């Protein structure tokens, strides 16, 4: 269920205008999207989400106050790592197994 929340936040936060053409200078901008905290509240979880659109040099913060609180990322990076592994060809397919050496 938390993965669904993460993916929902990612999709909503990524709904930005297209990246400017190369060569255009873009000043750093940011926005707070605390209106999306309801997604966290609906699942009774706490946390924050920060997205950086490199092309526009634009930051999106959800619960920016919580972003300053230290916490472990836990399994958050498994989603990205899995997708990156599949896309880059390091992982053959979704059925490939890697043994954990502890």
Short mmCIF file of N, CA, C and O in Angstrom, two decimals, residues 51-101:
data_model
loop_
_atom_site.label_atom_id
_atom_site.label_comp_id
_atom_site.label_asym_id
_atom_site.label_seq_id
_atom_site.Cartn_x
_atom_site.Cartn_y
_atom_site.Cartn_z
N UNK A 51 10.94 16.34 -4.84
CA UNK A 51 11.21 16.04 -6.24
C UNK A 51 12.00 17.19 -6.84
O UNK A 51 11.66 18.35 -6.62
N UNK A 52 13.08 16.88 -7.57
CA UNK A 52 13.84 17.91 -8.26
C UNK A 52 13.76 17.65 -9.75
O UNK A 52 14.20 16.61 -10.25
N UNK A 53 13.16 18.59 -10.48
CA UNK A 53 13.10 18.54 -11.93
C UNK A 53 14.37 19.20 -12.44
O UNK A 53 14.49 20.43 -12.44
N UNK A 54 15.34 18.40 -12.83
CA UNK A 54 16.65 18.91 -13.21
C UNK A 54 16.56 19.83 -14.42
O UNK A 54 17.21 20.87 -14.48
N UNK A 55 15.72 19.47 -15.38
CA UNK A 55 15.60 20.26 -16.60
C UNK A 55 15.13 21.68 -16.35
O UNK A 55 15.55 22.62 -17.02
N UNK A 56 14.24 21.85 -15.38
CA UNK A 56 13.72 23.18 -15.05
C UNK A 56 14.36 23.76 -13.81
O UNK A 56 14.09 24.89 -13.44
N UNK A 57 15.21 22.99 -13.12
CA UNK A 57 15.79 23.36 -11.83
C UNK A 57 14.67 23.80 -10.89
O UNK A 57 14.69 24.88 -10.32
N UNK A 58 13.69 22.93 -10.78
CA UNK A 58 12.49 23.22 -9.98
C UNK A 58 12.32 22.15 -8.92
O UNK A 58 12.43 20.96 -9.20
N UNK A 59 12.08 22.58 -7.69
CA UNK A 59 11.90 21.67 -6.55
C UNK A 59 10.44 21.64 -6.14
O UNK A 59 9.78 22.67 -6.10
N UNK A 60 9.94 20.45 -5.83
CA UNK A 60 8.58 20.28 -5.31
C UNK A 60 8.72 19.61 -3.94
O UNK A 60 9.37 18.57 -3.81
N UNK A 61 8.12 20.23 -2.93
CA UNK A 61 8.18 19.71 -1.56
C UNK A 61 6.78 19.36 -1.09
O UNK A 61 5.85 20.14 -1.25
N UNK A 62 6.64 18.17 -0.51
CA UNK A 62 5.41 17.79 0.19
C UNK A 62 5.81 17.59 1.64
O UNK A 62 6.67 16.77 1.94
N UNK A 63 5.20 18.36 2.53
CA UNK A 63 5.52 18.39 3.95
C UNK A 63 6.99 18.72 4.13
O UNK A 63 7.78 17.92 4.65
N UNK A 64 7.37 19.91 3.72
CA UNK A 64 8.77 20.31 3.76
C UNK A 64 9.33 20.36 5.17
O UNK A 64 10.52 20.14 5.37
N UNK A 65 8.50 20.60 6.19
CA UNK A 65 8.99 20.59 7.56
C UNK A 65 9.46 19.20 7.95
O UNK A 65 10.47 19.02 8.63
N UNK A 66 8.74 18.19 7.51
CA UNK A 66 9.11 16.80 7.82
C UNK A 66 10.38 16.40 7.08
O UNK A 66 11.10 15.50 7.51
N UNK A 67 10.70 17.06 5.98
CA UNK A 67 11.89 16.71 5.19
C UNK A 67 13.18 16.98 5.97
O UNK A 67 14.22 16.39 5.68
N UNK A 68 13.14 17.86 6.95
CA UNK A 68 14.32 18.18 7.76
C UNK A 68 14.53 17.19 8.90
O UNK A 68 15.52 17.29 9.62
N UNK A 69 13.62 16.24 9.08
CA UNK A 69 13.73 15.26 10.15
C UNK A 69 14.49 14.05 9.62
O UNK A 69 14.11 13.47 8.60
N UNK A 70 15.56 13.66 10.31
CA UNK A 70 16.35 12.50 9.87
C UNK A 70 15.56 11.22 10.03
O UNK A 70 14.88 11.01 11.04
N UNK A 71 15.64 10.37 9.02
CA UNK A 71 14.99 9.06 9.08
C UNK A 71 15.69 8.13 8.10
O UNK A 71 16.37 8.57 7.18
N UNK A 72 15.50 6.84 8.29
CA UNK A 72 16.08 5.86 7.39
C UNK A 72 15.23 5.74 6.13
O UNK A 72 14.00 5.74 6.22
N UNK A 73 15.84 5.61 4.98
CA UNK A 73 15.05 5.45 3.75
C UNK A 73 14.39 4.08 3.66
O UNK A 73 13.48 3.89 2.85
N UNK A 74 14.84 3.12 4.48
CA UNK A 74 14.28 1.77 4.50
C UNK A 74 14.26 1.20 3.08
O UNK A 74 15.28 1.15 2.42
N UNK A 75 13.11 0.80 2.59
CA UNK A 75 13.02 0.16 1.28
C UNK A 75 12.67 1.12 0.16
O UNK A 75 12.38 0.68 -0.95
N UNK A 76 12.71 2.40 0.41
CA UNK A 76 12.31 3.38 -0.61
C UNK A 76 13.09 3.25 -1.90
O UNK A 76 12.55 3.47 -2.98
N UNK A 77 14.35 2.88 -1.81
CA UNK A 77 15.18 2.84 -2.99
C UNK A 77 15.03 1.54 -3.78
O UNK A 77 15.54 1.42 -4.87
N UNK A 78 14.32 0.56 -3.23
CA UNK A 78 14.13 -0.70 -3.95
C UNK A 78 13.34 -0.49 -5.24
O UNK A 78 13.60 -1.14 -6.24
N UNK A 79 12.38 0.42 -5.21
CA UNK A 79 11.58 0.68 -6.41
C UNK A 79 12.46 1.23 -7.52
O UNK A 79 12.51 0.71 -8.63
N UNK A 80 13.20 2.30 -7.19
CA UNK A 80 14.09 2.90 -8.19
C UNK A 80 15.15 1.91 -8.66
O UNK A 80 15.39 1.76 -9.86
N UNK A 81 15.77 1.22 -7.70
CA UNK A 81 16.83 0.27 -8.06
C UNK A 81 16.31 -0.84 -8.96
O UNK A 81 16.99 -1.24 -9.91
N UNK A 82 15.13 -1.33 -8.69
CA UNK A 82 14.55 -2.38 -9.52
C UNK A 82 14.27 -1.89 -10.93
O UNK A 82 14.61 -2.55 -11.91
N UNK A 83 13.66 -0.72 -11.04
CA UNK A 83 13.36 -0.17 -12.36
C UNK A 83 14.64 0.15 -13.14
O UNK A 83 14.74 -0.14 -14.34
N UNK A 84 15.62 0.72 -12.45
CA UNK A 84 16.89 1.04 -13.11
C UNK A 84 17.59 -0.24 -13.58
O UNK A 84 18.11 -0.30 -14.69
N UNK A 85 17.59 -1.26 -12.73
CA UNK A 85 18.23 -2.52 -13.10
C UNK A 85 17.60 -3.15 -14.33
O UNK A 85 18.29 -3.66 -15.21
N UNK A 86 16.27 -3.11 -14.39
CA UNK A 86 15.57 -3.67 -15.56
C UNK A 86 15.84 -2.85 -16.81
O UNK A 86 16.11 -3.38 -17.88
N UNK A 87 15.76 -1.53 -16.67
CA UNK A 87 15.94 -0.66 -17.84
C UNK A 87 17.36 -0.70 -18.38
O UNK A 87 17.58 -0.66 -19.59
N UNK A 88 18.35 -0.79 -17.50
CA UNK A 88 19.74 -0.78 -17.94
C UNK A 88 20.23 -2.14 -18.42
O UNK A 88 21.30 -2.25 -19.00
N UNK A 89 19.44 -3.20 -18.17
CA UNK A 89 19.82 -4.52 -18.62
C UNK A 89 20.67 -5.29 -17.61
O UNK A 89 21.06 -6.42 -17.86
N UNK A 90 20.95 -4.69 -16.44
CA UNK A 90 21.70 -5.40 -15.40
C UNK A 90 20.88 -6.58 -14.89
O UNK A 90 21.43 -7.62 -14.57
N UNK A 91 19.57 -6.41 -14.85
CA UNK A 91 18.66 -7.47 -14.46
C UNK A 91 17.98 -7.96 -15.74
O UNK A 91 17.44 -7.15 -16.51
N UNK A 92 18.02 -9.27 -15.99
CA UNK A 92 17.47 -9.82 -17.24
C UNK A 92 15.97 -9.61 -17.37
O UNK A 92 15.47 -9.19 -18.39
N UNK A 93 15.24 -9.98 -16.30
CA UNK A 93 13.79 -9.83 -16.32
C UNK A 93 13.28 -9.81 -14.88
O UNK A 93 14.07 -9.91 -13.93
N UNK A 94 11.98 -9.70 -14.71
CA UNK A 94 11.40 -9.58 -13.38
C UNK A 94 11.53 -10.86 -12.55
O UNK A 94 11.36 -10.83 -11.34
N UNK A 95 11.90 -11.97 -13.19
CA UNK A 95 12.02 -13.24 -12.47
C UNK A 95 13.45 -13.54 -12.02
O UNK A 95 13.68 -14.56 -11.35
N UNK A 96 14.41 -12.71 -12.35
CA UNK A 96 15.80 -12.96 -11.95
C UNK A 96 15.95 -12.79 -10.44
O UNK A 96 15.42 -11.83 -9.86
N UNK A 97 16.66 -13.73 -9.82
CA UNK A 97 16.86 -13.69 -8.37
C UNK A 97 18.30 -13.37 -8.04
O UNK A 97 19.23 -13.84 -8.70
N UNK A 98 18.48 -12.58 -6.99
CA UNK A 98 19.81 -12.29 -6.45
C UNK A 98 19.83 -12.77 -5.02
O UNK A 98 18.93 -12.44 -4.24
N UNK A 99 20.84 -13.54 -4.66
CA UNK A 99 20.90 -14.00 -3.28
C UNK A 99 21.56 -12.94 -2.43
O UNK A 99 22.50 -12.26 -2.85
N UNK A 100 21.05 -12.80 -1.23
CA UNK A 100 21.58 -11.81 -0.29
C UNK A 100 22.65 -12.47 0.55
O UNK A 100 22.45 -13.54 1.11
N UNK A 101 23.80 -11.81 0.65
CA UNK A 101 24.91 -12.41 1.40
C UNK A 101 24.88 -12.03 2.87
O UNK A 101 25.81 -12.34 3.61
#
